[in-house]
Amino acid sequence: MKYLRYGEPGRERPGVLDDAGVIRDLGGRCDDLAGDALDPARLMALTGADLASLPAVDAGVRLGPCVAATRQFIGIGLNYADHAAETGMPIPQEPIVFNKAPGCMAGPNDAIPVPPGAAKVDWEVELALVIGRRAWQVEEADALGHLAGYCICNDVSERAWQLEGTGQWLKGKSAPGFGPLGPWLVTPDEVPDPLSLAMTLEVNGETMQSGSTATMIFSPAYLVSYLSRFMVLEPGDVITTGTPPGVGMARGRFLRPGDRVRARVAGLGEQVNEVT
């Protein structure tokens, strides 16, 4: 299934996309796509077989981040072999872990604001994992059973804040609008192989990134297991898993107001964001 959240910022309602592409309201069955509602078994039970019985929603409605009440927004750096090569960095021997402040989360088509003082705002199309069941010390073989699903993330980054000065990644990853998520939370049954997904990102119609999750160094299952060695992962936590080559930093090009960014991951939809 493809779950989503729609409505004005801060007042989103849960919904689901039916086979005809119509948004159906889930507000009568759960308060939001958060907490216990994200448990894989409960999530699948929200809809049942008869989606047509759920109220239809206007097609032009705003979509919000596809998950709510996120406690941790965790990023993985240099997790694509071809991206590591373009940066001139060695392939990591273990995952590089950083955080994005959850306050950076935005809807899949919301604007990306350039913060005051920012000069090197960059793009990164990524596959994101959404935790659905509490994970602590889980084995890799069991790790994907803890997922509510997958979605697109654009891990927007301000490179000067991330890498220059004191070089703290959190500072460069966390401004408002720096974490568009969605459009959908896609359940794992619709993504049988998360390591075979084509992904692209365009700026003003020009392809900047074109890659595949097949070049990931550490798989989604490994990442969930690895992170659960050091911290408890709770329902609603987001793990964004790295990006293929073609980022602005490698090209010497960064986002400016007026740019239009389009990010796609096969089976997970697309995001279109204006830079403001």
Coordinates of C-alpha atoms in Angstrom, one line a residue:
M1 CA 0.0 0.0 0.0
K2 CA 0.9 3.6 -0.4
Y3 CA 0.1 5.7 2.7
L4 CA 0.4 9.5 2.8
R5 CA -0.5 12.5 4.9
Y6 CA -2.4 15.5 3.4
G7 CA -3.6 18.9 4.4
E8 CA -2.2 22.2 5.7
P9 CA 1.2 22.1 7.5
G10 CA 0.7 21.0 11.1
R11 CA -2.9 19.8 10.4
E12 CA -2.3 16.8 8.1
R13 CA -4.6 13.8 8.1
P14 CA -3.7 10.2 7.3
G15 CA -4.6 8.9 3.9
V16 CA -4.0 6.1 1.4
L17 CA -3.6 6.0 -2.4
D18 CA -6.0 3.6 -4.1
D19 CA -5.3 1.7 -7.3
A20 CA -6.8 4.4 -9.5
G21 CA -4.6 7.1 -7.9
V22 CA -7.3 8.6 -5.8
I23 CA -6.4 9.7 -2.3
R24 CA -8.7 8.1 0.4
D25 CA -9.0 9.5 3.9
L26 CA -8.0 7.3 6.8
G27 CA -8.9 9.7 9.6
G28 CA -11.8 7.5 10.7
R29 CA -9.4 4.6 11.3
C30 CA -6.3 6.2 12.8
D31 CA -5.3 9.6 14.2
D32 CA -2.1 9.8 12.1
L33 CA 0.7 7.8 10.6
A34 CA 2.6 7.8 13.8
G35 CA 3.5 5.6 16.7
D36 CA 1.7 2.2 17.0
A37 CA -0.2 2.9 13.8
L38 CA 3.0 2.2 11.9
D39 CA 3.5 -1.3 13.2
P40 CA 3.6 -3.4 10.0
A41 CA 0.7 -5.6 10.9
R42 CA -1.5 -2.8 12.1
L43 CA -0.6 -0.6 9.1
M44 CA -1.8 -3.2 6.7
A45 CA -5.0 -3.7 8.6
L46 CA -5.9 0.0 8.4
T47 CA -7.2 -0.3 4.9
G48 CA -8.6 -3.8 4.3
A49 CA -9.7 -4.8 0.9
D50 CA -12.4 -2.1 0.2
L51 CA -10.6 1.2 -0.3
A52 CA -13.6 2.5 -2.2
S53 CA -15.6 2.7 1.0
L54 CA -13.2 5.4 2.3
P55 CA -13.9 9.1 1.6
A56 CA -12.2 10.5 -1.5
V57 CA -10.0 13.5 -1.2
D58 CA -9.6 16.4 -3.7
A59 CA -6.7 15.6 -6.1
G60 CA -5.0 19.0 -5.7
V61 CA -4.6 18.8 -1.9
R62 CA -1.2 19.5 -0.4
L63 CA 0.8 16.4 0.7
G64 CA 2.7 16.6 4.0
P65 CA 5.6 14.4 5.2
C66 CA 4.5 10.8 4.9
V67 CA 5.2 10.1 8.6
A68 CA 4.5 12.0 11.8
A69 CA 6.0 12.3 15.3
T70 CA 9.5 11.4 14.1
R71 CA 11.8 11.2 17.1
Q72 CA 15.0 10.6 15.2
F73 CA 16.0 11.5 11.6
I74 CA 19.2 9.6 11.0
G75 CA 21.4 10.0 7.9
I76 CA 24.1 7.7 6.5
G77 CA 27.0 9.3 4.7
L78 CA 29.0 8.1 1.7
N79 CA 26.9 4.9 1.4
Y80 CA 27.1 4.6 -2.4
A81 CA 30.4 3.4 -3.9
D82 CA 30.1 5.7 -6.9
H83 CA 29.3 8.7 -4.8
A84 CA 32.3 8.0 -2.5
A85 CA 34.5 7.9 -5.6
E86 CA 33.2 11.3 -6.9
T87 CA 34.1 12.9 -3.5
G88 CA 37.6 11.4 -3.5
M89 CA 36.8 9.6 -0.2
P90 CA 37.6 6.0 0.5
I91 CA 34.8 3.5 0.8
P92 CA 33.7 3.4 4.5
Q93 CA 34.5 0.3 6.4
E94 CA 31.4 0.9 8.6
P95 CA 28.4 3.2 8.2
I96 CA 29.0 7.0 8.7
V97 CA 26.1 8.1 10.9
F98 CA 24.8 11.6 11.4
N99 CA 21.5 13.3 12.3
K100 CA 19.1 15.7 10.7
A101 CA 16.9 17.6 13.1
P102 CA 13.3 16.3 12.7
G103 CA 12.2 20.0 12.3
C104 CA 13.7 19.9 8.8
M105 CA 10.9 17.5 7.6
A106 CA 8.7 18.9 4.8
G107 CA 6.1 17.7 2.3
P108 CA 7.3 16.2 -1.0
N109 CA 6.3 19.3 -3.0
D110 CA 6.9 22.0 -0.4
A111 CA 9.3 24.8 -1.1
I112 CA 13.0 24.5 -0.2
P113 CA 13.9 27.8 1.5
V114 CA 17.5 29.0 1.3
P115 CA 18.3 30.0 4.9
P116 CA 19.8 33.5 5.6
G117 CA 23.6 33.3 5.2
A118 CA 23.5 30.0 3.2
A119 CA 25.6 29.9 0.0
K120 CA 26.1 26.2 -0.8
V121 CA 22.7 24.5 -0.7
D122 CA 22.9 21.1 -2.3
W123 CA 20.6 18.2 -3.3
E124 CA 20.8 14.5 -2.5
V125 CA 18.0 12.1 -3.7
E126 CA 17.9 9.1 -1.3
L127 CA 15.9 6.1 -0.3
A128 CA 14.5 6.5 3.2
L129 CA 13.4 3.8 5.7
V130 CA 10.6 4.4 8.2
I131 CA 10.7 2.3 11.4
G132 CA 7.4 0.7 12.2
R133 CA 8.3 -1.5 15.1
R134 CA 10.7 -0.9 18.0
A135 CA 14.2 -2.1 17.1
W136 CA 16.9 -2.8 19.7
Q137 CA 19.8 -5.2 19.0
V138 CA 18.0 -6.8 16.0
E139 CA 19.7 -9.3 13.7
E140 CA 20.2 -8.3 10.1
A141 CA 18.0 -11.2 9.0
D142 CA 15.1 -9.8 11.0
A143 CA 15.7 -6.1 10.4
L144 CA 13.4 -5.4 7.5
G145 CA 10.5 -6.8 9.6
H146 CA 10.8 -3.7 11.7
L147 CA 10.0 -1.3 8.8
A148 CA 6.7 0.4 8.2
G149 CA 8.0 1.1 4.7
Y150 CA 10.1 3.2 2.3
C151 CA 9.9 6.7 0.9
I152 CA 11.9 9.3 -1.0
C153 CA 14.0 11.8 0.9
N154 CA 15.9 14.7 -0.5
D155 CA 18.7 15.1 2.0
V156 CA 19.1 18.9 1.3
S157 CA 22.5 20.1 2.7
E158 CA 24.2 23.4 3.2
R159 CA 27.8 22.3 2.5
A160 CA 29.6 25.3 4.1
W161 CA 27.8 24.7 7.3
Q162 CA 28.3 21.0 7.1
L163 CA 32.0 20.9 6.1
E164 CA 33.7 24.2 6.7
G165 CA 34.5 26.0 10.0
T166 CA 33.9 23.4 12.7
G167 CA 32.6 20.9 10.2
Q168 CA 29.5 19.6 12.0
W169 CA 27.2 17.7 9.6
L170 CA 24.1 18.3 11.8
K171 CA 24.3 22.1 11.2
G172 CA 24.3 21.7 7.4
K173 CA 21.4 19.2 7.3
S174 CA 18.7 20.6 9.6
A175 CA 17.3 23.9 8.3
P176 CA 13.5 24.1 7.7
G177 CA 12.6 22.4 4.4
F178 CA 15.9 20.4 4.3
G179 CA 14.1 17.0 4.6
P180 CA 11.2 16.6 2.1
L181 CA 9.7 13.1 2.6
G182 CA 7.2 11.3 0.4
P183 CA 5.0 11.5 -1.5
W184 CA 4.1 8.1 -0.1
L185 CA 5.1 5.7 2.6
V186 CA 5.3 2.5 0.5
T187 CA 4.9 -0.8 2.4
P188 CA 7.6 -3.4 2.1
D189 CA 5.4 -5.8 0.1
E190 CA 5.5 -3.3 -2.8
V191 CA 9.3 -3.0 -2.6
P192 CA 10.5 -6.7 -2.8
D193 CA 14.1 -5.7 -3.5
P194 CA 15.2 -2.3 -2.1
L195 CA 18.6 -2.8 -3.7
S196 CA 17.3 -2.5 -7.3
L197 CA 15.6 0.9 -7.4
A198 CA 16.5 3.4 -10.1
M199 CA 16.8 7.0 -8.8
T200 CA 17.2 10.3 -10.5
L201 CA 17.3 14.0 -9.6
E202 CA 16.9 17.0 -12.0
V203 CA 17.5 20.7 -11.4
N204 CA 15.6 22.9 -13.9
G205 CA 15.0 19.9 -16.1
E206 CA 18.7 18.9 -16.3
T207 CA 19.6 15.5 -14.9
M208 CA 22.1 15.8 -12.1
Q209 CA 21.9 12.4 -10.4
S210 CA 21.1 9.1 -12.1
G211 CA 21.9 6.0 -10.2
S212 CA 20.6 2.9 -8.4
T213 CA 20.3 1.6 -4.9
A214 CA 22.3 -1.4 -6.3
T215 CA 25.5 0.6 -5.6
M216 CA 24.8 0.9 -1.9
I217 CA 27.6 -0.2 0.3
F218 CA 25.5 -1.0 3.4
S219 CA 22.0 -2.4 2.7
P220 CA 18.8 -1.3 4.4
A221 CA 18.7 -4.4 6.5
Y222 CA 22.3 -4.0 7.6
L223 CA 21.7 -0.3 8.5
V224 CA 18.7 -1.1 10.7
S225 CA 20.6 -3.9 12.5
Y226 CA 23.8 -1.8 12.8
L227 CA 22.0 1.3 14.2
S228 CA 20.0 -0.9 16.7
R229 CA 23.3 -1.9 18.3
F230 CA 23.8 1.6 19.6
M231 CA 20.3 3.1 20.0
V232 CA 16.6 2.1 20.2
L233 CA 14.8 2.8 17.0
E234 CA 11.2 3.7 17.6
P235 CA 8.1 3.8 15.2
G236 CA 8.3 6.9 13.1
D237 CA 12.1 7.2 13.2
V238 CA 13.5 7.9 9.7
I239 CA 16.8 6.6 8.3
T240 CA 17.9 8.2 5.0
T241 CA 20.4 5.8 3.4
G242 CA 22.8 7.8 1.2
T243 CA 22.9 9.2 -2.3
P244 CA 24.3 8.2 -5.8
P245 CA 26.8 10.5 -7.6
G246 CA 26.0 13.9 -9.1
V247 CA 25.6 16.1 -6.1
G248 CA 26.1 19.8 -6.5
M249 CA 29.3 19.8 -4.3
A250 CA 31.0 17.6 -6.9
R251 CA 29.8 19.8 -9.7
G252 CA 30.6 23.1 -8.1
R253 CA 27.0 24.1 -8.5
F254 CA 24.5 24.9 -5.8
L255 CA 20.8 25.7 -5.5
R256 CA 19.5 29.2 -5.9
P257 CA 16.0 30.8 -5.5
G258 CA 13.9 30.0 -8.5
D259 CA 15.4 26.6 -9.2
R260 CA 13.1 23.6 -9.6
V261 CA 14.2 20.2 -8.2
R262 CA 12.6 16.9 -9.2
A263 CA 13.6 13.7 -7.4
R264 CA 12.4 10.2 -8.3
V265 CA 12.9 6.7 -6.9
A266 CA 11.3 3.8 -8.9
G267 CA 8.1 2.7 -7.3
L268 CA 8.1 5.4 -4.7
G269 CA 6.8 8.4 -6.7
E270 CA 8.5 11.8 -7.2
Q271 CA 9.0 15.1 -5.4
V272 CA 9.0 18.5 -7.1
N273 CA 10.3 21.4 -5.0
E274 CA 10.8 25.1 -5.8
V275 CA 13.8 26.8 -4.2
T276 CA 12.8 30.0 -2.5

